[in-house]
Short mmCIF file of N, CA, C and O in Angstrom, two decimals:
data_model
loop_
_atom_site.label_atom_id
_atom_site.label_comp_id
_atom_site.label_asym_id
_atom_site.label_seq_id
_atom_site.Cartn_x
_atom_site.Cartn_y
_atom_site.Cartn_z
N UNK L 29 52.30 134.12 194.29
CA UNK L 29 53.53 134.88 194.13
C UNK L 29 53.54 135.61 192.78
O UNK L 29 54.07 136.70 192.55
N UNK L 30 52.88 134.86 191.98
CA UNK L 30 53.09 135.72 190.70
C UNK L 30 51.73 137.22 190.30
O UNK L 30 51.71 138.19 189.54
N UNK L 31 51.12 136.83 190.95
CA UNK L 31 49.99 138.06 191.56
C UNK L 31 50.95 139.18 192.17
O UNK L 31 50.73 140.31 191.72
N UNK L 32 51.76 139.09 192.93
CA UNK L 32 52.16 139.98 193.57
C UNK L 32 53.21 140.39 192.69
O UNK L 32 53.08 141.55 192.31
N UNK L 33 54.20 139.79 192.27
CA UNK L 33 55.11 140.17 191.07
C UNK L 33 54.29 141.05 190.00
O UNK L 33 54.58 142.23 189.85
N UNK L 34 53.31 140.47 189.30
CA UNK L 34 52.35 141.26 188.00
C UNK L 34 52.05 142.70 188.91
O UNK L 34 51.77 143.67 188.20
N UNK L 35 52.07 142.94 190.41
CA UNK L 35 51.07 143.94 190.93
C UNK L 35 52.42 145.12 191.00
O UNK L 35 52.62 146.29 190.67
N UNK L 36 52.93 144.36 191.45
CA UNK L 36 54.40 145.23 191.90
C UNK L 36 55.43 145.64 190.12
O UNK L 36 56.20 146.60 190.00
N UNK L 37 55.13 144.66 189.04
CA UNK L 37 55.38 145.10 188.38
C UNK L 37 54.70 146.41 187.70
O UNK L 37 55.27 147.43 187.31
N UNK L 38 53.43 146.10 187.68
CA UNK L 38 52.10 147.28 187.12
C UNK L 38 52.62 148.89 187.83
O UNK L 38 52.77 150.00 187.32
N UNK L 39 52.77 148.36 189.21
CA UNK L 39 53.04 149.80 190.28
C UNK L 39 54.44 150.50 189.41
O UNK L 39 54.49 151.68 189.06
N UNK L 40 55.63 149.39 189.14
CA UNK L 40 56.55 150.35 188.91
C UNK L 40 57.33 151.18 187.46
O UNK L 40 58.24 151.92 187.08
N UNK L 41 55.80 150.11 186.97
CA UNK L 41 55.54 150.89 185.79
C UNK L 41 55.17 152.50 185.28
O UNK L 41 55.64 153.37 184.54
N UNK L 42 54.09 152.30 186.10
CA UNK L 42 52.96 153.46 186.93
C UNK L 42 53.28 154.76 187.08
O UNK L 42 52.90 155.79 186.54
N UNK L 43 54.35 154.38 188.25
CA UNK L 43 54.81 155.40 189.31
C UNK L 43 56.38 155.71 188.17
O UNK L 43 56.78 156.87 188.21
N UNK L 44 57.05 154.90 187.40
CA UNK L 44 57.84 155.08 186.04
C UNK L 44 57.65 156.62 185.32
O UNK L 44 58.34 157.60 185.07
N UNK L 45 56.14 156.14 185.13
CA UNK L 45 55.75 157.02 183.75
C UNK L 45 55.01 158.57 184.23
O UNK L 45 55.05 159.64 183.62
N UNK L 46 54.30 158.22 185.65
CA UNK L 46 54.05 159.56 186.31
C UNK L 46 54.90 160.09 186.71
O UNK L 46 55.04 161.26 186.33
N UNK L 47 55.84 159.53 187.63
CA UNK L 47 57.51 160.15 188.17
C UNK L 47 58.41 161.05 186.75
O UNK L 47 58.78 162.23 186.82
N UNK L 48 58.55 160.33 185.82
CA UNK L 48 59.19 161.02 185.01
C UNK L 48 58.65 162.69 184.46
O UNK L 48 59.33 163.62 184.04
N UNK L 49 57.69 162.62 184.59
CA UNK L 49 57.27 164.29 184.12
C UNK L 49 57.52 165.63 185.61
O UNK L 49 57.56 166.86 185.65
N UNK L 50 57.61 164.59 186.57
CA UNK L 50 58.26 165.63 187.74
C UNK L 50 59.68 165.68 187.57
O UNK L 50 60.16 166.80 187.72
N UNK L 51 60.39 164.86 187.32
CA UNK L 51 62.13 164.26 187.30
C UNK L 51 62.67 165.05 186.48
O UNK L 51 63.74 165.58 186.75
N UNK L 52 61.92 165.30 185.17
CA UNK L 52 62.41 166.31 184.36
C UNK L 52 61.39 167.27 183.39
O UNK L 52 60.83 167.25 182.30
N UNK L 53 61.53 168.04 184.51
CA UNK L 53 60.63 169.25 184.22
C UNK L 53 60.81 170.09 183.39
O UNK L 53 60.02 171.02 183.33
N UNK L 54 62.18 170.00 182.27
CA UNK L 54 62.66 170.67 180.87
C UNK L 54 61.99 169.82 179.99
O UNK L 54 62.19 169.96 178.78
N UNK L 55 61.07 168.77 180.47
CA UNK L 55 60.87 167.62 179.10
C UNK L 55 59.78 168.45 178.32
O UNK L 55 59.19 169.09 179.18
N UNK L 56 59.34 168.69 177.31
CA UNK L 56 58.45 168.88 176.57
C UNK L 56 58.56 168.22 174.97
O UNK L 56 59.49 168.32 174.17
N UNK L 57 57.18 167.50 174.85
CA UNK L 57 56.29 167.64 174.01
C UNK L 57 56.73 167.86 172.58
O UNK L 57 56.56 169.06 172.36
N UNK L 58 57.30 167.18 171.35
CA UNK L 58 57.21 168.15 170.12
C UNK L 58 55.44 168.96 169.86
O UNK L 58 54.65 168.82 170.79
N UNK L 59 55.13 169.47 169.04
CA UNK L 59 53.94 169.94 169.02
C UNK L 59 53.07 168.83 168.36
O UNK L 59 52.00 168.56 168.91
N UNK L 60 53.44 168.10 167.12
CA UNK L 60 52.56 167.03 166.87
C UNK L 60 52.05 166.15 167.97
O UNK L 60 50.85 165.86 168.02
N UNK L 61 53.16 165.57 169.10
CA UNK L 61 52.51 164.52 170.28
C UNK L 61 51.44 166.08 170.87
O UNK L 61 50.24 165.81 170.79
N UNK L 62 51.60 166.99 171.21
CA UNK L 62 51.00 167.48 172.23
C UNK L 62 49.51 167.87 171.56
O UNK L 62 48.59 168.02 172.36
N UNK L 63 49.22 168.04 170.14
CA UNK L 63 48.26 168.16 169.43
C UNK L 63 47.67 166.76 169.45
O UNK L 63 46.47 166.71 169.72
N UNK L 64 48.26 165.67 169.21
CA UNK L 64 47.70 164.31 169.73
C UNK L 64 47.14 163.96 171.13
O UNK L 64 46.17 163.23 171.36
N UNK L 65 47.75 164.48 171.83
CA UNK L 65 47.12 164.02 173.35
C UNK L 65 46.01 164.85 173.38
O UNK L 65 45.18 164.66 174.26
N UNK L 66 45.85 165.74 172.54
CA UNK L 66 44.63 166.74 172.78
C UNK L 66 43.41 166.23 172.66
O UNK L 66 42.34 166.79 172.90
N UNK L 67 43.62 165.10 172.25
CA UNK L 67 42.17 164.49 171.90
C UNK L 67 42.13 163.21 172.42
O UNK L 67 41.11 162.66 172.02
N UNK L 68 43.07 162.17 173.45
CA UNK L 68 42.83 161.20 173.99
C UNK L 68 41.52 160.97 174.62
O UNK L 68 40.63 160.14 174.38
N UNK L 69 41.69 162.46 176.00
CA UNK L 69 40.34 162.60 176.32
C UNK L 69 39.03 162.02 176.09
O UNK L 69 38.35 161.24 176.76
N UNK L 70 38.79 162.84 174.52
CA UNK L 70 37.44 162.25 173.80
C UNK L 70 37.61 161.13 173.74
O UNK L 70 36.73 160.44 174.27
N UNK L 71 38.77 160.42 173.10
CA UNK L 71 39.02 158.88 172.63
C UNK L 71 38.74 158.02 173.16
O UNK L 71 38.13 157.05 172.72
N UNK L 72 39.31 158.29 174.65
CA UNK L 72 38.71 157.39 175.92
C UNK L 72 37.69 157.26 176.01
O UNK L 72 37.12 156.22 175.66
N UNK L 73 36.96 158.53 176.63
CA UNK L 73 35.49 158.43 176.54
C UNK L 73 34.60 157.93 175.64
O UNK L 73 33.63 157.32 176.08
N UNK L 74 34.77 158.10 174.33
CA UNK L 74 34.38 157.23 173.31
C UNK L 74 34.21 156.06 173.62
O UNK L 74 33.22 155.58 174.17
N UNK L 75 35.31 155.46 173.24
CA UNK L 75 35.51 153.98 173.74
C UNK L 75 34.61 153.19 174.47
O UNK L 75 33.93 152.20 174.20
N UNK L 76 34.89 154.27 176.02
CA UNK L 76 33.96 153.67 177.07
C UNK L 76 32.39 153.69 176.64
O UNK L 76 31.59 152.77 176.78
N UNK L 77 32.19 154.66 176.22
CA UNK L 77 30.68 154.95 176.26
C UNK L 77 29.78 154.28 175.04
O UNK L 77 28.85 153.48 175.05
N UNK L 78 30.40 154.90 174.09
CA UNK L 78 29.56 153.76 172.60
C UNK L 78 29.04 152.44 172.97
O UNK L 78 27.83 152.24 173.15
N UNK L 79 29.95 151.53 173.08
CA UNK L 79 29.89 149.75 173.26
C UNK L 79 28.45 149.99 174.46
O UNK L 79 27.36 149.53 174.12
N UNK L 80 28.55 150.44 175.30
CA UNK L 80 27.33 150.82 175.85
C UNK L 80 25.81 151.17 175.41
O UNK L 80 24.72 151.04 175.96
N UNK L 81 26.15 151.55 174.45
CA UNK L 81 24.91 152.86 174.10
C UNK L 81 24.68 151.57 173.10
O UNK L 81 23.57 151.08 173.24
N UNK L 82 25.54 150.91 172.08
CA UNK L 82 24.57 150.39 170.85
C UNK L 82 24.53 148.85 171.69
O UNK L 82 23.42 148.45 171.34
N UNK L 83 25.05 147.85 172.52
CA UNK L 83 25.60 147.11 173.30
C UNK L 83 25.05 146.53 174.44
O UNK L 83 25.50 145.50 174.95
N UNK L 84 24.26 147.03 174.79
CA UNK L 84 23.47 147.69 176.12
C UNK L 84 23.54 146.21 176.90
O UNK L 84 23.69 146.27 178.12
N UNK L 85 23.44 144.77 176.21
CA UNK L 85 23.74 143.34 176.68
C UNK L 85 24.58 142.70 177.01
O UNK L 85 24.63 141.78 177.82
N UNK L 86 25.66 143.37 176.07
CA UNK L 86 27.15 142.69 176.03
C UNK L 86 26.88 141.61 175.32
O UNK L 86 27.85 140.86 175.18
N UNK L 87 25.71 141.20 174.72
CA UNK L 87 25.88 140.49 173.36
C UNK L 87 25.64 140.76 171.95
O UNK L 87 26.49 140.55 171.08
N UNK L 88 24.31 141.30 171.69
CA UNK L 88 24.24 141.76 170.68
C UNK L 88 23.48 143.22 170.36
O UNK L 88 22.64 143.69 171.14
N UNK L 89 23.86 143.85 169.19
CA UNK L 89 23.66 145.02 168.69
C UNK L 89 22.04 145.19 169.18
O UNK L 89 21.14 144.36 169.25
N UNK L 90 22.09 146.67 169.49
CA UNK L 90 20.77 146.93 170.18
C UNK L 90 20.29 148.69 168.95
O UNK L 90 20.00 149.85 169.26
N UNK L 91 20.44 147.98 167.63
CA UNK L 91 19.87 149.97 167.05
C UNK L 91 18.35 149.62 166.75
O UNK L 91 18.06 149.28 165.60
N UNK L 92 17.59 149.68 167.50
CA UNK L 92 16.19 150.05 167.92
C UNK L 92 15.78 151.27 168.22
O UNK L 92 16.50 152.27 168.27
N UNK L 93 14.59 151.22 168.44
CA UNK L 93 13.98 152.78 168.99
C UNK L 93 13.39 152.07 170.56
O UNK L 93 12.64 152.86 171.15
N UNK L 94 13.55 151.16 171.06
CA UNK L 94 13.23 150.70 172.03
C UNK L 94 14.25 151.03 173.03
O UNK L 94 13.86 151.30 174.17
N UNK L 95 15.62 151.03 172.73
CA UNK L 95 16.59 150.66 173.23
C UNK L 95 17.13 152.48 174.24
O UNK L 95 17.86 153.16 173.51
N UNK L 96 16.93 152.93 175.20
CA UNK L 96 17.15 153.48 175.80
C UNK L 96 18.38 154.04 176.18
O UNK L 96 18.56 155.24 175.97
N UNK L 97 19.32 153.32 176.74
CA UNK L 97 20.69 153.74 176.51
C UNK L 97 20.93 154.62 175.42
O UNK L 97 21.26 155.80 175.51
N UNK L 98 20.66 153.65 173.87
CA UNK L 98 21.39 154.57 172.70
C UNK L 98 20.22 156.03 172.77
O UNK L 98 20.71 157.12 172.49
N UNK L 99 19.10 155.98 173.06
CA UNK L 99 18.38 157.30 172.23
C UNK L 99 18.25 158.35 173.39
O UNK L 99 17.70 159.44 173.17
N UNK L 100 18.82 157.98 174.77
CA UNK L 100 19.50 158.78 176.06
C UNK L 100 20.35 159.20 175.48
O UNK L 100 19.97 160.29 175.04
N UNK L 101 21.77 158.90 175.06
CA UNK L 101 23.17 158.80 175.02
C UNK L 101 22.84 159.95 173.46
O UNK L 101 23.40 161.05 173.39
N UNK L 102 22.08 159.55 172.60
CA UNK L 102 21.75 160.78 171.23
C UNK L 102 21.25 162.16 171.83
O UNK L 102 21.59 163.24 171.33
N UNK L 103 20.23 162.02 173.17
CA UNK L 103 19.64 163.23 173.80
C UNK L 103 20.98 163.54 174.16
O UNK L 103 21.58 164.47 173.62
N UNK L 104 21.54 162.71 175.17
CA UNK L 104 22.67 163.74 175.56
C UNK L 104 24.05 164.58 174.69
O UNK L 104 24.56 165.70 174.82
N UNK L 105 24.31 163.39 173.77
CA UNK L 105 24.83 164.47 172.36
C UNK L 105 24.42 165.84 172.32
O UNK L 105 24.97 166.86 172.72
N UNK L 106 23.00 165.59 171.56
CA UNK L 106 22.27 167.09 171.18
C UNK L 106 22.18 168.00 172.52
O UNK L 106 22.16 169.22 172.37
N UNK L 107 22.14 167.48 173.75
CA UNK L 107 22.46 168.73 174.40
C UNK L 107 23.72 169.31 174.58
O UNK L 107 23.96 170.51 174.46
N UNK L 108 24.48 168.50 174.85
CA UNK L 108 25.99 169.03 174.85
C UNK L 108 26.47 169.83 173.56
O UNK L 108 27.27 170.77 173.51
N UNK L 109 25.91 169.33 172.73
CA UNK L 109 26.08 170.51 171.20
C UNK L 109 25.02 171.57 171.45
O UNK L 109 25.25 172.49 170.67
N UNK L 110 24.17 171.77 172.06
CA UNK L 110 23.45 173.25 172.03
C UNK L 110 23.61 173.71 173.14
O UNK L 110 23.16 174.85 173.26
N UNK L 111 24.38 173.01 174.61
CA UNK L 111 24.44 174.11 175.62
C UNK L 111 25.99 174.24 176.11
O UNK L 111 26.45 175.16 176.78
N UNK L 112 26.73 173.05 175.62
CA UNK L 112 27.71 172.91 176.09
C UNK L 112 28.30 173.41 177.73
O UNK L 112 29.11 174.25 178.10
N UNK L 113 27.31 172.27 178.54
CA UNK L 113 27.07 172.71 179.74
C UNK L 113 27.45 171.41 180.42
O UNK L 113 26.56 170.58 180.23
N UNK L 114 28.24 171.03 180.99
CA UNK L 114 27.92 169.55 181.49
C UNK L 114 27.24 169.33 182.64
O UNK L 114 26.83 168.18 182.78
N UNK L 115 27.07 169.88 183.25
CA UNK L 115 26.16 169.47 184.13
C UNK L 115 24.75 169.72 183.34
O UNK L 115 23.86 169.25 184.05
N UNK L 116 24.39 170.07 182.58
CA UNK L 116 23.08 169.93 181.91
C UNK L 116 23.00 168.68 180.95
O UNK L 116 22.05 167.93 181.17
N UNK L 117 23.91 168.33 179.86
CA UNK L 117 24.54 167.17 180.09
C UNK L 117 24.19 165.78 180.52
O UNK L 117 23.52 164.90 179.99
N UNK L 118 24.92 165.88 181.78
CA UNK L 118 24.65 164.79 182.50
C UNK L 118 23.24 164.00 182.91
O UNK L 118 22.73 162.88 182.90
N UNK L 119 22.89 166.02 183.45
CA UNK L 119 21.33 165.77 183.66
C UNK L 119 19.98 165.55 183.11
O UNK L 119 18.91 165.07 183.49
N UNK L 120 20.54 166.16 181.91
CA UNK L 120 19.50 165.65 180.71
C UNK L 120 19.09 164.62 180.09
O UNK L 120 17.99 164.27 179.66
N UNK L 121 21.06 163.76 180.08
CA UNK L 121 20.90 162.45 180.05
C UNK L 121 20.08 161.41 180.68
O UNK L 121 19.30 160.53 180.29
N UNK L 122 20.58 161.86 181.87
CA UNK L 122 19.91 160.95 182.48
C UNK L 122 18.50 160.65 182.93
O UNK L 122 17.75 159.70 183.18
N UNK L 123 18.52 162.19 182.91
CA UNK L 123 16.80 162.39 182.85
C UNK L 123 15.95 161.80 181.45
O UNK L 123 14.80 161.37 181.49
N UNK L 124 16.64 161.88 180.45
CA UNK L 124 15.81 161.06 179.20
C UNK L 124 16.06 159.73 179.41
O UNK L 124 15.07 159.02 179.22
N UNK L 125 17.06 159.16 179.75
CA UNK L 125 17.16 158.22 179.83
C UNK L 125 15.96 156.98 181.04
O UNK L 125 15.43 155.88 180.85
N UNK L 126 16.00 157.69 181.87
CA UNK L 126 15.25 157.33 183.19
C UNK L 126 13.29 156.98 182.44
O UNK L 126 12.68 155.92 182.40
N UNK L 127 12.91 158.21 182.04
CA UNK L 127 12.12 158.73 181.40
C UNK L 127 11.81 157.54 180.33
O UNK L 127 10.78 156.86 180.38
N UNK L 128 12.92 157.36 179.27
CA UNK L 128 12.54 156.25 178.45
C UNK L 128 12.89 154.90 179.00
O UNK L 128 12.62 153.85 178.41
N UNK L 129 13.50 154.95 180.12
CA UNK L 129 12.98 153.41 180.97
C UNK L 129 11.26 153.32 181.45
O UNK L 129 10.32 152.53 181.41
N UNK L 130 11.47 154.16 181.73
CA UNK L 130 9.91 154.24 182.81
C UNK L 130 8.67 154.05 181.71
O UNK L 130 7.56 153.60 182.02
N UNK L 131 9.10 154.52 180.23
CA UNK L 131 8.22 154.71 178.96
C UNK L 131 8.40 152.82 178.39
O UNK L 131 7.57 152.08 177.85
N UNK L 132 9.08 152.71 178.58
CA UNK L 132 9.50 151.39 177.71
C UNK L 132 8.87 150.00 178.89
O UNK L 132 8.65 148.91 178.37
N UNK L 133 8.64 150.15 180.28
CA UNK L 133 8.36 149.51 181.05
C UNK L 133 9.64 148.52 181.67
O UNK L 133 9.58 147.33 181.99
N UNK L 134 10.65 149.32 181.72
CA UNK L 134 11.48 148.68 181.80
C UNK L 134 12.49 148.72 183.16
O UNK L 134 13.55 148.10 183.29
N UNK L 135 11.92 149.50 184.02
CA UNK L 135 12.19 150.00 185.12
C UNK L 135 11.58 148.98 186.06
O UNK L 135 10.35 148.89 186.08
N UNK L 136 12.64 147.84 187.20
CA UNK L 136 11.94 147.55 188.17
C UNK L 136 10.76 148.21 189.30
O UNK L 136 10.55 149.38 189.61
N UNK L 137 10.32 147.37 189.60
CA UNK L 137 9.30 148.01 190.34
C UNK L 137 9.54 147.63 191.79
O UNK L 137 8.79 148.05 192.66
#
């Protein structure tokens, strides 16, 4: 019962905070919040992605030159700063990344 209470509470939280920007459609933004949200985006993504890249175990720090994730995740930096393309991006990433599995022997077989 209390599963369903926490679930039904979460929902009407949710549907609270999305509903309100239809409900009142005069609401806006001072300019400082809206210059702030401008960058959650990245923030998020950050977040998610770093702990990954140096992390790669979920136990301990991985800054090696072995370590694949992080020196993928640096390729894909430097491309996104010289093509600012994401789908090149993505693909580059992953393509170095794959690449320094397969280099490192680290790729099932």
């Amino acid at each position: 019962m209390d599963i369903w209470l926490l679930i039904l509470g979460m929902l009407a939280i949710t549907f609270i905070t999305r509903y309100s920007l239809f409900a009142f459609p005069d609401l806006r933004f001072p300019p400082l919040i809206r210059q702030g949200l401008h960058y959650v985006p990245t923030a998020v993504l950050t977040a998610i992605v770093v702990p990954g890249m140096l992390i790669p175990d979920g136990q301990s720090w991985a800054l090696n030159w072995n370590n694949a994730y992080l020196l993928a995740g640096l390729a894909a930096i430097a491309i996104a700063a010289l093509t600012r393309h994401l789908l090149a991006t993505i693909g580059g990433g992953l393509l170095v990344f794959f690449l320094l599995r397969w280099a490192f022997g680290q790729l099932p077989i």
